[in-house]
mmCIF file of C-alpha atoms in Angstrom:
data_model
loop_
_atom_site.group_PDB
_atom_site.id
_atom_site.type_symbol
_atom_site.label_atom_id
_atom_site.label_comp_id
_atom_site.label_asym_id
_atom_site.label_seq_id
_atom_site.Cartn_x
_atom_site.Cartn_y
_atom_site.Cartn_z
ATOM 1 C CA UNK A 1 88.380 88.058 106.168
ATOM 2 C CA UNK A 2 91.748 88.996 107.676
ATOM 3 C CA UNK A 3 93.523 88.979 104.837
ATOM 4 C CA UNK A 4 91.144 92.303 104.123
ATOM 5 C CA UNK A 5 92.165 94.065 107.528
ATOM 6 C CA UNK A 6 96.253 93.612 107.340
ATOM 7 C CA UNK A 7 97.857 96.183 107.381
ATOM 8 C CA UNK A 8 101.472 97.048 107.789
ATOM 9 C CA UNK A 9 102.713 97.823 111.233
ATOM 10 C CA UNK A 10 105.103 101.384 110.914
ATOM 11 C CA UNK A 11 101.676 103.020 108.891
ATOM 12 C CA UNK A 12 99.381 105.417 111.081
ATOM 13 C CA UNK A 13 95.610 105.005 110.964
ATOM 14 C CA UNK A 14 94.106 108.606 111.062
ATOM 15 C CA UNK A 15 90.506 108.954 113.024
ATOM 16 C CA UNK A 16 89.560 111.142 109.761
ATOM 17 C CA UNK A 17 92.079 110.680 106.461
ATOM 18 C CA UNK A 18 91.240 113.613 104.299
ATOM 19 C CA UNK A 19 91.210 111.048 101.185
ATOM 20 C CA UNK A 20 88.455 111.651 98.407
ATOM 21 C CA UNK A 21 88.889 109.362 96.127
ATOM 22 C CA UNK A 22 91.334 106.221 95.210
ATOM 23 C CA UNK A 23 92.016 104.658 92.268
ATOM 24 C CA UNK A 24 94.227 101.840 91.492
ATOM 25 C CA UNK A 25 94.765 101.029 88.055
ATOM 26 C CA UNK A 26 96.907 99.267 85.142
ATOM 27 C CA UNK A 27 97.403 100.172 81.445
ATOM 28 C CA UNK A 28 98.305 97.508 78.715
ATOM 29 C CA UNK A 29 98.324 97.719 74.773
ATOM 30 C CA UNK A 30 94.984 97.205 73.464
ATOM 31 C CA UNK A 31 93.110 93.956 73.447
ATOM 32 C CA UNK A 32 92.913 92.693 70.182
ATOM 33 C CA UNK A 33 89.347 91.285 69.527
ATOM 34 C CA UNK A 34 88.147 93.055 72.935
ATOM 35 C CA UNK A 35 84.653 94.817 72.289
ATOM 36 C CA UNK A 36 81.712 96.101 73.784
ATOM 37 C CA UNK A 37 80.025 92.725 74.114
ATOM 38 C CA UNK A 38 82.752 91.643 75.830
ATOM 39 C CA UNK A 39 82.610 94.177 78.549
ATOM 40 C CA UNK A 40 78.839 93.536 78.705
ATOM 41 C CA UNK A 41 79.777 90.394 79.907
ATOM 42 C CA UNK A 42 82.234 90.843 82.185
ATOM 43 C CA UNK A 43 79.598 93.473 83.632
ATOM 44 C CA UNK A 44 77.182 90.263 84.163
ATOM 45 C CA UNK A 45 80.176 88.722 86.051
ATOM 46 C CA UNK A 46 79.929 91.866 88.428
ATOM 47 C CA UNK A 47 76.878 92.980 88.389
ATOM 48 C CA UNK A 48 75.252 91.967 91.770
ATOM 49 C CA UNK A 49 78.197 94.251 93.320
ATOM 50 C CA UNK A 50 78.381 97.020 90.343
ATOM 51 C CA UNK A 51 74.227 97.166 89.305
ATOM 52 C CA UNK A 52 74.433 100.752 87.652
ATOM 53 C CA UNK A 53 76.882 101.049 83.580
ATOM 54 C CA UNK A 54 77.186 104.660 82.290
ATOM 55 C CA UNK A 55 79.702 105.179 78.985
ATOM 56 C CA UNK A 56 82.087 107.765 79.285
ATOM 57 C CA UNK A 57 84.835 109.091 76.945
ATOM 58 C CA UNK A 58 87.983 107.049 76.467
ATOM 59 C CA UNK A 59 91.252 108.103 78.311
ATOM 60 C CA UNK A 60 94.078 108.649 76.417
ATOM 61 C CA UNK A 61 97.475 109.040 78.756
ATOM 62 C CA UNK A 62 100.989 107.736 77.490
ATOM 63 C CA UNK A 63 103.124 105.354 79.398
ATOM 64 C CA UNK A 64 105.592 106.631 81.280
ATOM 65 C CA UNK A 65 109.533 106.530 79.874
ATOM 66 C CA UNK A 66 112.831 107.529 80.845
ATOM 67 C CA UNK A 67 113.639 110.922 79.946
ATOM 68 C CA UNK A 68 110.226 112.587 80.057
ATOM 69 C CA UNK A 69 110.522 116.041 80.547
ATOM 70 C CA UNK A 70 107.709 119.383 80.475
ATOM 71 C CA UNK A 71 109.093 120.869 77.202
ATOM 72 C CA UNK A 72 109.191 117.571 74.836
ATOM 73 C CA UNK A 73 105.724 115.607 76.084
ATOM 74 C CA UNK A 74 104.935 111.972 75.187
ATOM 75 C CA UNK A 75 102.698 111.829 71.969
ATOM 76 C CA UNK A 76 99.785 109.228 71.893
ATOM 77 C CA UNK A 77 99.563 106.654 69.265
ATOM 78 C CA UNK A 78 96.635 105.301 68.249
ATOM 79 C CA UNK A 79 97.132 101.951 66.007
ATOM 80 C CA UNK A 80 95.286 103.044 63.100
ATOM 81 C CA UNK A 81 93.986 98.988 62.703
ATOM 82 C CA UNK A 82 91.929 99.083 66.311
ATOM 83 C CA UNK A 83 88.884 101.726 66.198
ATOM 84 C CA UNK A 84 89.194 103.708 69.133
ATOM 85 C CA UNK A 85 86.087 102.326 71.842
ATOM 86 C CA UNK A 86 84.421 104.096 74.613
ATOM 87 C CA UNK A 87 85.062 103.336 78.505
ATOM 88 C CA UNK A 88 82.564 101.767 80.375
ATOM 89 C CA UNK A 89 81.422 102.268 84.289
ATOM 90 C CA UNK A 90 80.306 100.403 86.476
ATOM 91 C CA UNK A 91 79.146 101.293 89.910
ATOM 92 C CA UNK A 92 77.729 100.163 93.262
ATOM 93 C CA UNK A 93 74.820 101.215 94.907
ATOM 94 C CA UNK A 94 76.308 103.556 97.522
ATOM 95 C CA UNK A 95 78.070 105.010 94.113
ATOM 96 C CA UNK A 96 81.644 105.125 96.056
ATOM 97 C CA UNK A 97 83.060 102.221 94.060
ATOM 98 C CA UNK A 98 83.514 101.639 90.579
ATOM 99 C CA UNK A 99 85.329 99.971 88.324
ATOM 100 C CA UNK A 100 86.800 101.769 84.930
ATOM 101 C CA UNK A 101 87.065 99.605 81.578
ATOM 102 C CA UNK A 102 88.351 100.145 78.377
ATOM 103 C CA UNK A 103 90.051 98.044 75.829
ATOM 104 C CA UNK A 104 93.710 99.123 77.500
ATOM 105 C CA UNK A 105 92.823 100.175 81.022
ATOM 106 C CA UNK A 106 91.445 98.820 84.643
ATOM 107 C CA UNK A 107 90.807 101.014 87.254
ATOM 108 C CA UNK A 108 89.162 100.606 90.363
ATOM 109 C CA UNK A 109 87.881 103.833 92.066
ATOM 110 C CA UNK A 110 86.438 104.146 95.273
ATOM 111 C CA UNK A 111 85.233 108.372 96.172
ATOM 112 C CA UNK A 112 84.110 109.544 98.836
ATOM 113 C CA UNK A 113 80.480 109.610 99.400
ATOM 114 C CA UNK A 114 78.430 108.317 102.723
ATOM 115 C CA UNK A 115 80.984 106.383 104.006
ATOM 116 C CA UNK A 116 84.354 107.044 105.666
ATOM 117 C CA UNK A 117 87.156 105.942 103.492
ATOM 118 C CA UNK A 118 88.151 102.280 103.677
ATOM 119 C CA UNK A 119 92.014 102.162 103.610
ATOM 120 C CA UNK A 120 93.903 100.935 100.831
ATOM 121 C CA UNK A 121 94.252 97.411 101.890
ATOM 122 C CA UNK A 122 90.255 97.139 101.131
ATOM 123 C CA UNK A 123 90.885 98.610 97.701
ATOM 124 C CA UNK A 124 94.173 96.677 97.113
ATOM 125 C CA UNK A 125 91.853 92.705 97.461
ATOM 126 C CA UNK A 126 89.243 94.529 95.626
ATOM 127 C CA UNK A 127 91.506 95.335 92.481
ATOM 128 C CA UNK A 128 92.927 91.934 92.849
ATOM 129 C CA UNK A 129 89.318 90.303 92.824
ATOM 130 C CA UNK A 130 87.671 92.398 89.955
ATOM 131 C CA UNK A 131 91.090 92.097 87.909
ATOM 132 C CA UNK A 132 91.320 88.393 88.198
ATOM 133 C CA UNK A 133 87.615 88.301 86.623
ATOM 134 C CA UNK A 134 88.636 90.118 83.960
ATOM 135 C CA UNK A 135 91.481 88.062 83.134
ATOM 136 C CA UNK A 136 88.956 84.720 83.646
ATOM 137 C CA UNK A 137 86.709 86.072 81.230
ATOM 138 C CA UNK A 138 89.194 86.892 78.588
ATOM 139 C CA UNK A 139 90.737 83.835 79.104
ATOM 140 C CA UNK A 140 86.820 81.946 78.707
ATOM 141 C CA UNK A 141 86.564 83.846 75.570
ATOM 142 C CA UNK A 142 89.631 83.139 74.528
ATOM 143 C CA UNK A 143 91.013 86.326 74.160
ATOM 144 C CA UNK A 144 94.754 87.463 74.832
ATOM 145 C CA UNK A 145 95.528 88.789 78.417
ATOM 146 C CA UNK A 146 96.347 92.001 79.399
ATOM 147 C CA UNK A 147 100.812 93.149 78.973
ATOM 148 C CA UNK A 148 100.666 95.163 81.462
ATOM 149 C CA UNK A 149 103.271 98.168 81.371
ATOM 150 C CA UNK A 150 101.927 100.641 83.532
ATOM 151 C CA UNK A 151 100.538 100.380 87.154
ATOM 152 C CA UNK A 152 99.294 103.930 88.713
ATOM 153 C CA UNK A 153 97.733 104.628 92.089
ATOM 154 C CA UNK A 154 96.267 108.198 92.926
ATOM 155 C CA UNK A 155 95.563 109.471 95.582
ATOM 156 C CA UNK A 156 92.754 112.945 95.870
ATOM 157 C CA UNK A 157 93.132 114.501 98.786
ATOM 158 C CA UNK A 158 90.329 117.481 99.585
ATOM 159 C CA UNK A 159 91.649 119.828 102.325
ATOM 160 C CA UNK A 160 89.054 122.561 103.404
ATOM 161 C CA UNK A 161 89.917 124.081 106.625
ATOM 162 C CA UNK A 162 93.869 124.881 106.060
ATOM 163 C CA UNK A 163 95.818 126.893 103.668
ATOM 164 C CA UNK A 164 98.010 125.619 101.311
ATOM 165 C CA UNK A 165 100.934 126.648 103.337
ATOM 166 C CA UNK A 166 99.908 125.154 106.583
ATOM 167 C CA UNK A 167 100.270 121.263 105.491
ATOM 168 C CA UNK A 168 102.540 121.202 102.791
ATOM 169 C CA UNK A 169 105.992 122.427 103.248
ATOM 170 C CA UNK A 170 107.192 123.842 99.501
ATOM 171 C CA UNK A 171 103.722 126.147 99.817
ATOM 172 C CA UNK A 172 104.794 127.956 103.028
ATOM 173 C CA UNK A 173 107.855 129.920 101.480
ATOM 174 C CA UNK A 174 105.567 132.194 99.408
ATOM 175 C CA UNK A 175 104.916 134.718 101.440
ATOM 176 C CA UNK A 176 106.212 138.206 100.726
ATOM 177 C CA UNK A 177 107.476 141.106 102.730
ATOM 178 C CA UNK A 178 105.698 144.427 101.601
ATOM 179 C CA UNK A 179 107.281 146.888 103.533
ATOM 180 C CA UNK A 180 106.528 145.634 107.644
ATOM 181 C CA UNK A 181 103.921 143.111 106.686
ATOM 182 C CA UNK A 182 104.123 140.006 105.306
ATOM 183 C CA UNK A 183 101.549 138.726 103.018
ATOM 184 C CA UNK A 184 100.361 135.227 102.812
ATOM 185 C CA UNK A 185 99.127 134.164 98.951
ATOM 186 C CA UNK A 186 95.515 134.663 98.415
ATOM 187 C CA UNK A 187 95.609 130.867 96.840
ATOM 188 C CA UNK A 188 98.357 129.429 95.139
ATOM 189 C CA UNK A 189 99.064 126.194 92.671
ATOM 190 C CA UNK A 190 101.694 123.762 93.392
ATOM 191 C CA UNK A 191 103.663 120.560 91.159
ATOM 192 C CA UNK A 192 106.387 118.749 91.652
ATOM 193 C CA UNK A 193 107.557 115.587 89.817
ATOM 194 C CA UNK A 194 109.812 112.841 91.145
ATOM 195 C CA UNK A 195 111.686 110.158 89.624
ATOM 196 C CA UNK A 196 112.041 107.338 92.214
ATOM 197 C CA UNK A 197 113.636 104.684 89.783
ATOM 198 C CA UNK A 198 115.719 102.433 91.295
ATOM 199 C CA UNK A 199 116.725 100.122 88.284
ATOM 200 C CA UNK A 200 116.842 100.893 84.409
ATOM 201 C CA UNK A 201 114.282 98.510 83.624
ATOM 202 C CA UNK A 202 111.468 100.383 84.841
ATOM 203 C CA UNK A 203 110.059 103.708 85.057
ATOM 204 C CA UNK A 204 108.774 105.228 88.525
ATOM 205 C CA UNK A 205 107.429 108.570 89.177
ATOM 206 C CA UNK A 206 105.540 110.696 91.555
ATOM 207 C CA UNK A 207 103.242 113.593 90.980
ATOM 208 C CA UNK A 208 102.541 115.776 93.625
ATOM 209 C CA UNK A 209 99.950 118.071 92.821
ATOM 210 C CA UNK A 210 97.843 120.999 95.071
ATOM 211 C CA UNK A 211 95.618 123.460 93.451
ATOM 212 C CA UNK A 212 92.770 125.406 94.716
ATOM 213 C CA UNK A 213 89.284 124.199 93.969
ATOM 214 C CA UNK A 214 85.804 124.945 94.113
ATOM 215 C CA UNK A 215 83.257 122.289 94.548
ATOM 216 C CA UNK A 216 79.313 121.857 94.646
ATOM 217 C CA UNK A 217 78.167 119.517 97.653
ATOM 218 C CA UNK A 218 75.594 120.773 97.708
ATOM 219 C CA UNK A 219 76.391 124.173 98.424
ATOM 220 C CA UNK A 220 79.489 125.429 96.898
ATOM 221 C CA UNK A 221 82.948 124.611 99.347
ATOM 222 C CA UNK A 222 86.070 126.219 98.526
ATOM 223 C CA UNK A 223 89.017 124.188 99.390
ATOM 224 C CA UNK A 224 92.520 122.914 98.303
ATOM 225 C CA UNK A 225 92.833 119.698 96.112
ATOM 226 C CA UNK A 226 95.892 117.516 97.236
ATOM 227 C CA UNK A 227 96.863 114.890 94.722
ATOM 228 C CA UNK A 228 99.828 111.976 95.134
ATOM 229 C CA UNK A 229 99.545 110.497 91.281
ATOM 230 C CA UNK A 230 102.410 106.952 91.318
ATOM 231 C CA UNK A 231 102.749 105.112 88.242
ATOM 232 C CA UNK A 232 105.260 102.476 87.262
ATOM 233 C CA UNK A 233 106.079 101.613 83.846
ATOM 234 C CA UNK A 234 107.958 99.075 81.908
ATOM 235 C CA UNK A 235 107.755 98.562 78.240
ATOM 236 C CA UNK A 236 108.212 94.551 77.910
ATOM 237 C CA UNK A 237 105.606 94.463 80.687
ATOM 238 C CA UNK A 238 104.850 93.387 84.420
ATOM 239 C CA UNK A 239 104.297 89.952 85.743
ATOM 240 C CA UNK A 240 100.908 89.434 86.920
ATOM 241 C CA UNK A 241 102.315 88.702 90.288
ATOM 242 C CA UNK A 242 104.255 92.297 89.917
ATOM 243 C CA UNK A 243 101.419 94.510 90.097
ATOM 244 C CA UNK A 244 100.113 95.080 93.577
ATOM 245 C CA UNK A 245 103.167 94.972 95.019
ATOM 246 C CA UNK A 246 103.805 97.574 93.332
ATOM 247 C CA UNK A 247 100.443 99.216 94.098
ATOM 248 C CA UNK A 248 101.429 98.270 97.486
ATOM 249 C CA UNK A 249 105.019 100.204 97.283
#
C-alpha cells in the first residue's frame, strides 16, 4: 500500500532508530453507556489481528491546560454517576502491537520485540484503521462518539552504549572540576517541559524526559531511558479530521 510507506522528504531514516516503544493515543470524556460488553465486541472486530485480551488497571492522567505548572498539579475528577471500568488489551501475536481501551482512552502501542521498529507512518494508518472501528462500532450500537480533547504521542527511547551526556546536550554540562580532574556524573536524571502553543485555543506541550534504567532481557542491561511525551489539548474538542495531523506534527 503506498499510502503505508510515505514519508516526508526533509526526515532521516536511521539503519537502527533506538525507539522502544510508540504509542499514539487520544483522550475524550467518558462514554456514556460504554461497557465491558462493548469492548468485547469491538475485540471480535479485531481479533484476527489482536488474538490475545489481558485487563489492566485504568489510567487516570488530566488533560492538559494553560497554566499548568510543577507546584499547583491538575486534580482528576471522576464523575461520581460513571463507575470507574478497567482497561482492556489487546495484542498481536508477535506481542509488539497493541491496542489500549478504556471508556475515555485509545492508544495504539507498538514495543519493541523481534522486529525492527516500523516508522511512524505504519503506526500513524494503523491508529487511523483501529480508531475508525471503534467509532463504527459505537456508532452500530448506537452509542455517542468519542470528544476528543487530548491527542498524545510518546516516544521511549532505550540508549545502552552512551552516557547521558554524550547524546543529549543539557546532560553534558554536569561535570565538575575537583581540583585537576573533572568528573563526569555516575548517572544522572533529566526533564524539561515545553510549551509549543501557537494559538489560545489549544494546549501543546513537550516532555522531554532521560533517566537511568535497569531492565531484564533476559539478563539484566543497564541503560538510559529517553522519552519525547507530545500531547495536544483542547477543551471543546478536536475534529475527527484534526487528530493525526496532529499526531503527524
Amino acid at each position: 500500500d503506498a499510502k503505508m510507506s510515505e514519508r516526508p522528504a526533509d526526515l532521516p531514516n536511521f539503519q537502527s532508530p533506538p525507539v522502544d516503544e510508540l504509542a499514539l493515543g487520544v483522550q475524550f470524556p467518558p462514554i456514556t453507556g460504554l461497557y465491558d460488553v462493548h469492548v468485547g465486541l469491538y475485540w471480535q472486530k479485531v481479533r484476527n489481528d489482536y488474538p490475545r485480551a489481558e485487563s489492566q488497571p485504568r489510567l487516570e492522567t488530566p488533560i492538559e491546560s494553560p497554566g499548568l505548572s510543577q507546584s499547583s498539579p491538575q486534580q482528576i475528577q471522576i464523575p461520581f454517576s460513571i463507575p470507574p471500568q478497567g482497561r482492556t488489551w489487546l495484542i498481536n501475536d508477535a506481542d509488539d502491537y497493541l491496542i489500549q481501551l478504556q471508556n475515555n482512552r485509545f492508544i495504539l502501542n507498538w514495543r519493541r520485540r523481534q522486529a525492527e521498529y516500523p516508522h511512524f507512518e505504519e503506526l500513524r494508518d494503523l491508529f487511523r484503521k483501529n480508531f475508525g472501528a471503534f467509532r463504527d462500532l459505537l456508532a452500530a450500537e448506537e452509542l455517542p462518539q468519542p470528544q476528543v480533547q487530548q491527542v498524545e504521542v510518546s516516544y521511549i527511547n532505550w540508549i545502552a552504549d552512551l552516557p547521558m551526556s554524550k547524546f543529549l546536550v543539557p546532560a553534558s554540562s554536569a561535570a565538575i572540576s575537583v581540583g585537576s580532574h573533572e568528573r563526569e556524573p555516575e548517572d544522572q536524571s533529566w526533564a524539561a517541559r515545553y510549551d509549543l502553543g501557537m494559538d489560545g485555543a489549544t494546549v501543546e506541550r513537550l516532555y522531554v524526559q532521560s533517566q537511568p534504567v535497569a531492565r531484564q532481557v533476559p539478563s539484566v542491561e543497564v541503560g538510559t531511558q529517553f522519552a519525547l511525551i507530545y500531547r495536544a489539548a483542547r477543551a471543546e474538542g478536536f475534529s475527527e479530521d484534526e487528530i493525526v495531523p496532529l499526531m503527524e506534527s
